[in-house]
Amino acid sequence: MQLVELLNRIPVLEIHGNNDREVSALVFDSRKVTEDSLYVAVKGTVADGHSFIASSIEKGATTIVCEDLPENLDENITYIKVKDSSKTLGQLASNFYGNPSEKLKLIGVTGTNGKTSVSTLLFDVFKNLGYNSALLSTVEIRVGDEIIPATHTTPDVITINQILAKAVESGCEFAFMEVSSHGISQNRTEGLHFKIAGFTNLTHDHLDYHKTFDEYLKTKKRFFEELNENAIAITNVDDKNGNVMLQNTKAKKKSYALKTMADYHGRTLEVDFNGMLLNFNGKEFWTTLTGKFNVYNLLLVFGIASELGFQQDEILQAVSTLKRVSGRFETFRSDGGIFFIVDYAHTPDALENVLDSVNDIRTKNERLITVFGCGGDRDHSKRPEMGNIATKKSTLAIITSDNPRTEDPAVIIKEIEAGVEPQNFSKYTSIPDRREAIKMAIKFAEPKDIILVAGKGHENYQEINGVKHHFDDKEVINELWKLMSK
C-alpha cells in the first residue's frame, strides 16, 4: 500500500523524508519487521518501542511512526511524528486492511462478566438465522465455520483488522467481538467502527491492572464515549453502572433489565437445571440455558438482534435452539446421580451469581459442594471476598489452586481463607492440588448432590511457574468418576 493512502484521516505532527513510498507490512513488534515495513514505536507498560527504531531500520523498515523523533535522522527513512503512537497504530491498521469494520456490522460486548457468553450466543443466533458472521472472543475466533485459535482477551489491533478483513472477504455481514478493559486501555479497539456496543455489568476484577475500581469503570466507559452518533449503546440498567456508561456517549441509547423499566424487559417464569421458561417483551419461550446471569445474557442478545432490525419472534425462535457456551454453567449428571457443573466464574460477582443460581434451583435436599481457587499474579483483594461467598453459599467449599502462575498456591489459599467468617469455618477445607480437590468432592458427594467446579471453565491448562500444563476440569471429573465408581 502507498504511504499516502495509509496516512488517510490520520493526524500527523511532522513528516521527515519521502512520503511517496510503498509499505509492505505494518508492525509494532520490531522482531516482525520485514523489507519495506512501516514500524510503529509504541510506548508500552514493559518496553518502549522507540528503543527499537534503530534495529527495525537494520531489519528493513523504511517508514517509522513515533512520538519522539530520533536525534539522528537517516535520509533514506521516512519518519512520521504523531501525538499518540498507540492510537495511531489502530487507525493505520484499519487503513492498511481497507477499513473492514466499516464494511461489517461490528458489535462489541464489554463488562466484567458475560462478554464471552453474549458474543458467542450472538454468533450462534445469527448462524441459526442463516447469516455468515465472525466471532472474536476469549475462547475462540471464528470466521464463518473456520476456527482460529484465540490467545488474548482482545487480540492486538493489527490482528483484529486482519480477521475482520478476512470476514469481509468471506462474505460475512456481522462480527461479534468481546471487548476487554485491557483492550480498551491499550487502544486495541482504536480505529474500529462499532455499530452496537453492549454492556453486561461491572464488578470487582482486574484491579491488579487498573489499580482502582474508578479507573476500571472509566476504562469501560471510554468504549461508549468513543462511539459515533450512528452507533447504538445498549446497557444493563439493573447494574448501577449501566447508566454511567451512557453519560457522555453520542450513540443512540437503549436499555435492558429484569428489575426496572427498560426498552428490553425480561422475566423468569420457570427455572430448573434443564433450562428456563422466560418472557421477553411479552413473548414467552424456552431455553436450555439456566441461571439468572444467563437471563441477562440472553436479554442482551435479544436487544442487540432487535436493534439490528430482526423480528422478535424469529430472534426468540433462534435463541430457543441455543446450546450452552463452553465452560459456562455446563452441566452433566453422572450415572451415580451426582450432578456436576463446570463454570468459568473467577470473580466474586460471577461466583456469587453461579452459586445463587444453583441455590435457586436446588430443593435443599441436595448438598452443594464447591471446588474453586483464585489465579496467581492477579488482584489479591478479591481472594478473601471469594472465600466468604463460597463458604457462605455452599454446603462444603474446597479451596484449591486455579492458575497459580508465579505465586505459591499455599499463599493464595491463605488469602482466600482470610475471608471465611467464623461461623463457616467448619464448611470448608483446603487442598492445593486441583485434581485431588475434585477427587475429594466426588468422594464426599452422595447421589443427588451437586458439585460445582469453578474458575477455569473452558480452559484446558493450569499455569504453574510460567508453564502451562494440560488440565481440563471436565476431563478430570469424568476420569475420576470412572475410576472411583468401579
Short mmCIF file of C-alpha atoms in Angstrom, two decimals:
data_model
loop_
_atom_site.label_atom_id
_atom_site.label_comp_id
_atom_site.label_asym_id
_atom_site.label_seq_id
_atom_site.Cartn_x
_atom_site.Cartn_y
_atom_site.Cartn_z
CA MET A 1 0.00 0.00 0.00
CA GLN A 2 1.14 3.56 -0.72
CA LEU A 3 2.14 5.51 2.40
CA VAL A 4 -0.04 8.46 1.37
CA GLU A 5 -3.11 6.16 1.34
CA LEU A 6 -2.12 4.65 4.67
CA LEU A 7 -1.99 8.09 6.31
CA ASN A 8 -5.53 8.97 5.22
CA ARG A 9 -7.51 10.62 8.08
CA ILE A 10 -4.54 10.28 10.46
CA PRO A 11 -3.42 13.43 12.34
CA VAL A 12 0.32 13.84 11.68
CA LEU A 13 2.53 16.37 13.51
CA GLU A 14 5.63 16.15 11.30
CA ILE A 15 6.92 14.16 8.30
CA HIS A 16 10.65 13.88 7.58
CA GLY A 17 11.66 12.16 4.36
CA ASN A 18 9.88 10.81 1.30
CA ASN A 19 6.17 10.10 1.78
CA ASP A 20 5.81 8.69 -1.72
CA ARG A 21 6.80 5.11 -0.94
CA GLU A 22 5.30 1.64 -0.78
CA VAL A 23 4.63 -0.01 2.58
CA SER A 24 4.78 -3.82 2.52
CA ALA A 25 3.77 -4.54 6.13
CA LEU A 26 2.59 -2.81 9.27
CA VAL A 27 4.34 -3.86 12.52
CA PHE A 28 4.76 -2.69 16.11
CA ASP A 29 6.96 -5.62 17.17
CA SER A 30 10.50 -4.98 15.88
CA ARG A 31 11.11 -8.74 15.68
CA LYS A 32 8.48 -8.98 12.92
CA VAL A 33 9.98 -6.28 10.69
CA THR A 34 10.50 -7.24 7.03
CA GLU A 35 11.73 -5.30 3.99
CA ASP A 36 9.84 -2.00 3.45
CA SER A 37 7.83 -2.37 6.66
CA LEU A 38 6.25 0.54 8.48
CA TYR A 39 7.31 0.24 12.13
CA VAL A 40 5.18 1.91 14.81
CA ALA A 41 7.12 2.74 18.00
CA VAL A 42 4.60 2.25 20.83
CA LYS A 43 5.33 3.15 24.45
CA GLY A 44 4.20 0.06 26.34
CA THR A 45 3.96 -0.76 30.05
CA VAL A 46 7.04 -3.01 29.90
CA ALA A 47 9.10 -1.71 26.97
CA ASP A 48 9.27 1.44 24.86
CA GLY A 49 9.14 0.73 21.14
CA HIS A 50 11.26 3.83 20.50
CA SER A 51 14.24 1.83 21.80
CA PHE A 52 13.91 -0.50 18.81
CA ILE A 53 13.75 2.06 16.00
CA ALA A 54 17.42 1.53 15.01
CA SER A 55 17.12 -2.27 14.98
CA SER A 56 13.89 -2.02 12.94
CA ILE A 57 15.69 0.05 10.31
CA GLU A 58 18.51 -2.51 10.22
CA LYS A 59 15.92 -5.24 9.53
CA GLY A 60 14.42 -3.35 6.59
CA ALA A 61 11.85 -0.88 7.94
CA THR A 62 11.73 2.19 5.68
CA THR A 63 8.98 4.12 7.50
CA ILE A 64 8.93 4.90 11.21
CA VAL A 65 5.92 6.25 13.12
CA CYS A 66 6.86 7.61 16.54
CA GLU A 67 6.07 10.16 19.22
CA ASP A 68 9.72 11.19 19.71
CA LEU A 69 11.98 11.55 16.69
CA PRO A 70 15.48 10.02 16.94
CA GLU A 71 18.34 12.53 17.31
CA ASN A 72 19.96 11.44 14.05
CA LEU A 73 17.58 11.01 11.12
CA ASP A 74 18.53 8.68 8.28
CA GLU A 75 17.85 10.41 4.95
CA ASN A 76 16.74 7.11 3.38
CA ILE A 77 14.00 6.63 6.00
CA THR A 78 10.63 8.37 6.33
CA TYR A 79 9.87 9.49 9.90
CA ILE A 80 6.31 10.39 10.89
CA LYS A 81 5.79 12.10 14.23
CA VAL A 82 2.38 11.69 15.90
CA LYS A 83 0.89 12.63 19.26
CA ASP A 84 0.00 9.06 20.31
CA SER A 85 1.61 6.08 18.55
CA SER A 86 -0.70 3.55 20.19
CA LYS A 87 -3.86 5.23 18.91
CA THR A 88 -2.28 5.88 15.52
CA LEU A 89 -1.48 2.15 15.20
CA GLY A 90 -5.18 1.32 15.30
CA GLN A 91 -6.01 3.89 12.62
CA LEU A 92 -3.12 2.67 10.45
CA ALA A 93 -4.21 -0.95 10.86
CA SER A 94 -7.74 -0.08 9.82
CA ASN A 95 -6.48 1.75 6.71
CA PHE A 96 -3.96 -0.97 5.84
CA TYR A 97 -6.68 -3.64 5.72
CA GLY A 98 -9.20 -1.49 3.87
CA ASN A 99 -11.24 -0.32 6.88
CA PRO A 100 -13.06 -3.68 7.26
CA SER A 101 -15.07 -2.63 10.34
CA GLU A 102 -16.87 -0.08 8.15
CA LYS A 103 -17.91 -2.85 5.75
CA LEU A 104 -19.37 -5.05 8.51
CA LYS A 105 -21.92 -4.56 11.27
CA LEU A 106 -19.45 -4.81 14.16
CA ILE A 107 -20.94 -5.45 17.60
CA GLY A 108 -18.78 -5.09 20.71
CA VAL A 109 -19.69 -6.51 24.13
CA THR A 110 -17.97 -5.31 27.29
CA GLY A 111 -18.42 -5.70 31.05
CA THR A 112 -16.89 -7.81 33.83
CA ASN A 113 -18.92 -10.99 33.34
CA GLY A 114 -20.83 -12.33 30.35
CA LYS A 115 -18.73 -10.86 27.50
CA THR A 116 -17.71 -14.24 26.08
CA SER A 117 -21.15 -15.76 26.56
CA VAL A 118 -23.03 -12.90 24.89
CA SER A 119 -20.59 -12.66 21.96
CA THR A 120 -20.73 -16.42 21.37
CA LEU A 121 -24.50 -16.59 21.77
CA LEU A 122 -24.88 -13.77 19.24
CA PHE A 123 -22.68 -15.66 16.78
CA ASP A 124 -24.78 -18.80 17.27
CA VAL A 125 -28.10 -16.93 16.98
CA PHE A 126 -27.08 -15.32 13.71
CA LYS A 127 -25.88 -18.67 12.41
CA ASN A 128 -29.33 -20.04 13.26
CA LEU A 129 -30.86 -17.09 11.40
CA GLY A 130 -28.81 -18.08 8.35
CA TYR A 131 -26.08 -15.43 8.43
CA ASN A 132 -22.35 -15.85 7.95
CA SER A 133 -20.62 -13.99 10.80
CA ALA A 134 -17.30 -13.57 12.58
CA LEU A 135 -16.60 -14.06 16.30
CA LEU A 136 -13.67 -12.63 18.27
CA SER A 137 -13.76 -13.98 21.83
CA THR A 138 -11.53 -15.29 24.59
CA VAL A 139 -12.48 -18.88 23.87
CA GLU A 140 -12.21 -18.84 20.09
CA ILE A 141 -12.05 -16.69 16.99
CA ARG A 142 -14.26 -17.74 14.08
CA VAL A 143 -14.86 -16.56 10.56
CA GLY A 144 -17.91 -18.47 9.42
CA ASP A 145 -17.10 -22.14 10.04
CA GLU A 146 -13.32 -21.58 10.24
CA ILE A 147 -11.90 -21.63 13.76
CA ILE A 148 -8.77 -19.59 14.58
CA PRO A 149 -7.11 -20.20 18.00
CA ALA A 150 -7.64 -17.32 20.47
CA THR A 151 -4.64 -16.15 22.50
CA HIS A 152 -5.74 -12.96 24.29
CA THR A 153 -8.96 -11.46 25.64
CA THR A 154 -8.74 -8.88 22.86
CA PRO A 155 -6.16 -9.54 20.10
CA ASP A 156 -3.83 -6.71 19.04
CA VAL A 157 -5.38 -4.18 16.68
CA ILE A 158 -3.46 -5.42 13.61
CA THR A 159 -4.73 -8.98 14.17
CA ILE A 160 -8.28 -7.69 14.72
CA ASN A 161 -8.24 -5.88 11.38
CA GLN A 162 -6.72 -8.94 9.65
CA ILE A 163 -9.59 -11.09 10.97
CA LEU A 164 -12.24 -8.50 10.07
CA ALA A 165 -10.75 -8.18 6.55
CA LYS A 166 -10.93 -11.97 6.24
CA ALA A 167 -14.56 -11.80 7.39
CA VAL A 168 -15.37 -9.22 4.70
CA GLU A 169 -13.64 -11.35 2.08
CA SER A 170 -15.63 -14.40 3.25
CA GLY A 171 -18.92 -12.57 2.79
CA CYS A 172 -19.71 -12.00 6.47
CA GLU A 173 -22.23 -9.29 7.26
CA PHE A 174 -21.83 -9.30 11.06
CA ALA A 175 -18.92 -9.56 13.51
CA PHE A 176 -19.31 -10.07 17.26
CA MET A 177 -16.41 -9.04 19.45
CA GLU A 178 -15.62 -9.43 23.15
CA VAL A 179 -14.12 -6.12 24.29
CA SER A 180 -11.94 -6.29 27.42
CA SER A 181 -10.84 -3.42 29.64
CA HIS A 182 -7.22 -4.28 28.78
CA GLY A 183 -8.07 -3.98 25.10
CA ILE A 184 -9.71 -0.58 25.58
CA SER A 185 -6.87 0.68 27.78
CA GLN A 186 -4.23 -0.44 25.29
CA ASN A 187 -6.10 1.11 22.31
CA ARG A 188 -6.72 -2.27 20.65
CA THR A 189 -10.16 -1.06 19.56
CA GLU A 190 -8.84 2.22 18.11
CA GLY A 191 -9.93 2.84 14.51
CA LEU A 192 -12.75 0.29 14.69
CA HIS A 193 -16.30 1.35 13.81
CA PHE A 194 -18.84 -0.32 16.10
CA LYS A 195 -22.48 -0.49 15.04
CA ILE A 196 -23.63 -1.57 18.50
CA ALA A 197 -21.90 -1.65 21.91
CA GLY A 198 -23.40 -3.79 24.67
CA PHE A 199 -22.69 -3.55 28.41
CA THR A 200 -23.24 -6.54 30.74
CA ASN A 201 -22.22 -5.47 34.26
CA LEU A 202 -19.31 -4.06 36.23
CA THR A 203 -17.94 -5.76 39.31
CA HIS A 204 -14.67 -6.32 41.15
CA ASP A 205 -11.99 -7.52 38.68
CA HIS A 206 -8.67 -6.63 37.03
CA LEU A 207 -7.65 -4.27 39.84
CA ASP A 208 -4.13 -5.69 39.54
CA TYR A 209 -4.02 -3.87 36.19
CA HIS A 210 -6.33 -0.87 36.68
CA LYS A 211 -5.35 -0.28 40.35
CA THR A 212 -8.70 1.27 41.37
CA PHE A 213 -12.33 0.47 40.62
CA ASP A 214 -12.83 4.05 39.41
CA GLU A 215 -10.07 3.62 36.82
CA TYR A 216 -11.60 0.31 35.74
CA LEU A 217 -15.01 1.96 35.35
CA LYS A 218 -13.59 4.90 33.36
CA THR A 219 -11.82 2.48 31.00
CA LYS A 220 -15.07 0.63 30.26
CA LYS A 221 -16.91 3.96 29.90
CA ARG A 222 -14.35 5.13 27.33
CA PHE A 223 -15.58 2.42 24.96
CA PHE A 224 -19.02 4.08 24.90
CA GLU A 225 -17.65 7.62 24.81
CA GLU A 226 -15.79 6.83 21.59
CA LEU A 227 -18.90 5.61 19.73
CA ASN A 228 -20.20 7.88 16.98
CA GLU A 229 -23.74 9.20 16.58
CA ASN A 230 -24.63 6.40 14.14
CA ALA A 231 -23.91 3.70 16.72
CA ILE A 232 -26.23 2.20 19.36
CA ALA A 233 -25.29 1.71 23.02
CA ILE A 234 -27.35 -0.82 24.97
CA THR A 235 -26.72 -1.30 28.68
CA ASN A 236 -27.97 -3.26 31.67
CA VAL A 237 -29.75 -0.66 33.82
CA ASP A 238 -30.21 -3.13 36.69
CA ASP A 239 -26.46 -2.65 37.19
CA LYS A 240 -25.77 0.66 38.97
CA ASN A 241 -23.04 1.41 36.41
CA GLY A 242 -25.30 0.79 33.41
CA ASN A 243 -26.47 4.40 33.13
CA VAL A 244 -22.93 5.66 33.86
CA MET A 245 -21.79 4.04 30.61
CA LEU A 246 -24.30 6.15 28.69
CA GLN A 247 -23.47 9.53 30.23
CA ASN A 248 -21.19 11.00 27.55
CA THR A 249 -21.88 8.81 24.56
CA LYS A 250 -23.00 10.23 21.21
CA ALA A 251 -24.63 6.90 20.38
CA LYS A 252 -28.36 6.17 20.46
CA LYS A 253 -29.16 4.92 23.99
CA LYS A 254 -31.03 1.70 24.71
CA SER A 255 -31.54 -0.35 27.90
CA TYR A 256 -32.38 -3.84 29.13
CA ALA A 257 -33.34 -5.06 32.60
CA LEU A 258 -35.16 -7.64 34.70
CA LYS A 259 -35.92 -5.44 37.72
CA THR A 260 -36.59 -1.99 36.25
CA MET A 261 -38.32 -0.40 33.28
CA ALA A 262 -36.27 -0.75 30.10
CA ASP A 263 -36.53 -0.99 26.31
CA TYR A 264 -35.97 -4.73 26.63
CA HIS A 265 -37.51 -6.30 29.72
CA GLY A 266 -37.28 -9.91 30.83
CA ARG A 267 -38.98 -12.16 33.38
CA THR A 268 -38.21 -15.71 34.54
CA LEU A 269 -41.36 -17.85 34.66
CA GLU A 270 -39.84 -21.27 35.42
CA VAL A 271 -36.29 -22.50 36.05
CA ASP A 272 -34.55 -25.83 36.65
CA PHE A 273 -31.24 -27.48 35.72
CA ASN A 274 -32.63 -28.38 32.28
CA GLY A 275 -33.47 -24.80 31.31
CA MET A 276 -35.83 -21.86 31.78
CA LEU A 277 -39.18 -20.55 30.60
CA LEU A 278 -38.71 -16.82 30.00
CA ASN A 279 -40.75 -13.84 28.92
CA PHE A 280 -39.02 -11.09 26.90
CA ASN A 281 -41.13 -8.04 25.99
CA GLY A 282 -44.32 -10.04 26.44
CA LYS A 283 -43.19 -13.08 24.43
CA GLU A 284 -42.67 -16.48 26.09
CA PHE A 285 -40.00 -19.00 25.06
CA TRP A 286 -37.99 -21.92 26.44
CA THR A 287 -34.19 -22.13 26.59
CA THR A 288 -31.85 -24.92 27.71
CA LEU A 289 -29.61 -22.29 29.31
CA THR A 290 -30.20 -21.73 33.01
CA GLY A 291 -29.33 -19.28 35.80
CA LYS A 292 -30.22 -15.61 36.31
CA PHE A 293 -26.95 -14.45 34.73
CA ASN A 294 -27.99 -16.26 31.54
CA VAL A 295 -31.33 -14.43 31.56
CA TYR A 296 -29.34 -11.18 31.39
CA ASN A 297 -27.05 -12.59 28.69
CA LEU A 298 -29.98 -13.71 26.54
CA LEU A 299 -31.81 -10.42 27.08
CA LEU A 300 -28.80 -8.50 25.76
CA VAL A 301 -28.63 -10.87 22.76
CA PHE A 302 -32.36 -10.24 22.20
CA GLY A 303 -31.87 -6.46 22.44
CA ILE A 304 -28.91 -6.37 20.06
CA ALA A 305 -30.61 -8.56 17.45
CA SER A 306 -33.75 -6.41 17.70
CA GLU A 307 -31.70 -3.23 17.19
CA LEU A 308 -30.20 -4.83 14.09
CA GLY A 309 -33.70 -4.96 12.64
CA PHE A 310 -34.73 -8.59 13.15
CA GLN A 311 -38.27 -9.59 14.10
CA GLN A 312 -38.54 -10.50 17.78
CA ASP A 313 -40.39 -13.77 17.12
CA GLU A 314 -37.66 -15.02 14.76
CA ILE A 315 -34.95 -13.94 17.25
CA LEU A 316 -36.57 -15.91 20.08
CA GLN A 317 -37.04 -18.93 17.85
CA ALA A 318 -33.28 -18.84 17.10
CA VAL A 319 -32.48 -18.22 20.80
CA SER A 320 -34.57 -21.23 21.90
CA THR A 321 -32.26 -23.60 19.95
CA LEU A 322 -29.05 -22.29 21.57
CA LYS A 323 -26.67 -24.59 23.42
CA ARG A 324 -24.61 -23.58 26.43
CA VAL A 325 -21.30 -21.81 25.90
CA SER A 326 -18.26 -24.00 26.63
CA GLY A 327 -17.29 -23.77 30.31
CA ARG A 328 -20.22 -21.52 31.22
CA PHE A 329 -22.63 -23.35 33.56
CA GLU A 330 -22.01 -26.61 31.71
CA THR A 331 -23.95 -29.36 33.45
CA PHE A 332 -23.91 -33.14 33.35
CA ARG A 333 -25.17 -35.89 35.64
CA SER A 334 -23.09 -38.97 36.47
CA ASP A 335 -24.64 -42.40 36.28
CA GLY A 336 -24.39 -42.41 40.07
CA GLY A 337 -26.81 -39.47 40.29
CA ILE A 338 -24.29 -36.75 41.21
CA PHE A 339 -24.87 -33.50 39.32
CA PHE A 340 -21.75 -31.66 38.07
CA ILE A 341 -21.47 -28.02 37.00
CA VAL A 342 -18.33 -26.57 35.41
CA ASP A 343 -18.19 -22.78 35.23
CA TYR A 344 -15.61 -20.10 34.42
CA ALA A 345 -16.65 -17.97 37.44
CA HIS A 346 -13.40 -16.40 38.64
CA THR A 347 -14.61 -13.10 40.14
CA PRO A 348 -16.62 -12.59 43.35
CA ASP A 349 -19.71 -11.47 41.45
CA ALA A 350 -19.56 -14.33 38.93
CA LEU A 351 -19.07 -16.93 41.70
CA GLU A 352 -21.97 -15.47 43.68
CA ASN A 353 -24.21 -15.46 40.58
CA VAL A 354 -23.50 -19.13 39.86
CA LEU A 355 -23.99 -20.17 43.47
CA ASP A 356 -27.23 -18.17 43.72
CA SER A 357 -28.46 -19.76 40.50
CA VAL A 358 -27.75 -23.26 41.85
CA ASN A 359 -29.35 -22.46 45.22
CA ASP A 360 -32.45 -21.04 43.50
CA ILE A 361 -32.91 -24.31 41.61
CA ARG A 362 -31.99 -26.97 44.17
CA THR A 363 -34.59 -28.24 46.64
CA LYS A 364 -32.15 -28.05 49.58
CA ASN A 365 -32.32 -31.84 49.96
CA GLU A 366 -29.12 -31.96 47.92
CA ARG A 367 -25.81 -30.69 49.19
CA LEU A 368 -23.79 -28.18 47.17
CA ILE A 369 -20.03 -28.81 47.08
CA THR A 370 -17.94 -26.05 45.52
CA VAL A 371 -14.36 -26.50 44.29
CA PHE A 372 -12.62 -23.20 43.47
CA GLY A 373 -9.44 -21.16 43.70
CA CYS A 374 -8.02 -17.79 42.63
CA GLY A 375 -5.44 -17.02 39.96
CA GLY A 376 -1.91 -16.00 40.88
CA ASP A 377 -0.30 -12.67 39.92
CA ARG A 378 -3.74 -11.07 39.83
CA ASP A 379 -5.90 -8.87 42.05
CA HIS A 380 -5.32 -10.02 45.66
CA SER A 381 -8.29 -8.14 47.13
CA LYS A 382 -10.90 -10.41 45.56
CA ARG A 383 -9.48 -13.55 47.22
CA PRO A 384 -10.97 -13.16 50.73
CA GLU A 385 -14.25 -11.98 49.18
CA MET A 386 -14.49 -15.17 47.15
CA GLY A 387 -13.64 -17.24 50.24
CA ASN A 388 -16.52 -15.62 52.08
CA ILE A 389 -19.01 -16.09 49.22
CA ALA A 390 -18.14 -19.75 48.57
CA THR A 391 -18.31 -20.85 52.21
CA LYS A 392 -21.49 -18.87 52.91
CA LYS A 393 -23.41 -20.24 49.92
CA SER A 394 -22.14 -23.86 49.78
CA THR A 395 -22.64 -26.91 51.97
CA LEU A 396 -18.91 -27.51 51.61
CA ALA A 397 -16.26 -25.40 49.87
CA ILE A 398 -12.96 -26.98 48.83
CA ILE A 399 -10.35 -24.27 48.25
CA THR A 400 -7.69 -25.26 45.74
CA SER A 401 -5.37 -23.96 43.00
CA ASP A 402 -6.60 -22.19 39.89
CA ASN A 403 -3.71 -20.85 37.76
CA PRO A 404 -1.10 -20.03 40.45
CA ARG A 405 1.28 -18.66 37.78
CA THR A 406 4.40 -17.49 39.67
CA GLU A 407 2.79 -17.43 43.12
CA ASP A 408 2.90 -20.11 45.81
CA PRO A 409 -0.55 -21.81 45.82
CA ALA A 410 -0.41 -22.05 49.62
CA VAL A 411 -0.12 -18.26 49.90
CA ILE A 412 -3.10 -17.73 47.56
CA ILE A 413 -5.18 -20.20 49.58
CA LYS A 414 -4.29 -18.42 52.85
CA GLU A 415 -5.55 -15.15 51.37
CA ILE A 416 -8.82 -16.83 50.31
CA GLU A 417 -9.23 -18.39 53.77
CA ALA A 418 -8.83 -14.95 55.39
CA GLY A 419 -12.31 -14.04 54.14
CA VAL A 420 -14.10 -17.03 55.70
CA GLU A 421 -16.34 -15.94 58.58
CA PRO A 422 -16.03 -17.86 61.89
CA GLN A 423 -19.50 -19.46 61.61
CA ASN A 424 -18.38 -21.02 58.30
CA PHE A 425 -15.02 -22.44 59.45
CA SER A 426 -16.49 -25.96 59.54
CA LYS A 427 -17.80 -25.61 55.96
CA TYR A 428 -14.50 -25.62 54.11
CA THR A 429 -11.25 -27.45 53.58
CA SER A 430 -8.15 -26.64 51.54
CA ILE A 431 -6.44 -28.98 49.07
CA PRO A 432 -3.80 -27.23 46.90
CA ASP A 433 -3.73 -29.96 44.22
CA ARG A 434 -6.77 -29.26 41.97
CA ARG A 435 -7.12 -32.87 40.87
CA GLU A 436 -7.10 -34.05 44.49
CA ALA A 437 -9.63 -31.35 45.40
CA ILE A 438 -12.05 -32.58 42.71
CA LYS A 439 -11.42 -36.17 43.88
CA MET A 440 -12.31 -35.16 47.45
CA ALA A 441 -15.55 -33.53 46.23
CA ILE A 442 -16.59 -36.72 44.41
CA LYS A 443 -15.67 -38.87 47.42
CA PHE A 444 -17.76 -36.66 49.74
CA ALA A 445 -20.78 -36.45 47.40
CA GLU A 446 -23.84 -38.66 47.59
CA PRO A 447 -26.49 -39.30 44.89
CA LYS A 448 -28.42 -36.08 44.01
CA ASP A 449 -25.67 -33.86 45.44
CA ILE A 450 -24.33 -31.03 43.27
CA ILE A 451 -20.62 -30.42 42.64
CA LEU A 452 -19.66 -27.03 41.23
CA VAL A 453 -16.10 -26.78 39.86
CA ALA A 454 -15.49 -23.08 39.30
CA GLY A 455 -12.79 -20.79 37.98
CA LYS A 456 -11.38 -22.39 34.85
CA GLY A 457 -14.39 -23.31 32.73
CA HIS A 458 -13.28 -23.71 29.10
CA GLU A 459 -9.54 -23.57 29.92
CA ASN A 460 -7.67 -26.82 29.30
CA TYR A 461 -4.49 -25.93 31.17
CA GLN A 462 -3.08 -24.92 34.55
CA GLU A 463 -0.34 -22.31 34.53
CA ILE A 464 2.36 -23.03 37.13
CA ASN A 465 5.62 -21.04 37.24
CA GLY A 466 5.16 -19.80 33.68
CA VAL A 467 4.48 -23.28 32.26
CA LYS A 468 1.05 -24.36 31.01
CA HIS A 469 0.24 -27.95 31.99
CA HIS A 470 -2.74 -29.72 30.43
CA PHE A 471 -5.65 -29.67 32.85
CA ASP A 472 -9.31 -29.76 31.88
CA ASP A 473 -11.88 -29.77 34.70
CA LYS A 474 -14.42 -31.74 32.64
CA GLU A 475 -11.83 -34.37 31.65
CA VAL A 476 -10.63 -34.74 35.24
CA ILE A 477 -14.19 -35.11 36.56
CA ASN A 478 -15.02 -37.83 34.02
CA GLU A 479 -11.74 -39.65 34.58
CA LEU A 480 -12.01 -39.59 38.38
CA TRP A 481 -15.66 -40.59 38.36
CA LYS A 482 -14.93 -43.64 36.23
CA LEU A 483 -12.00 -44.65 38.46
CA MET A 484 -13.86 -44.10 41.73
CA SER A 485 -17.13 -45.77 40.69
CA LYS A 486 -15.51 -49.09 39.76
#
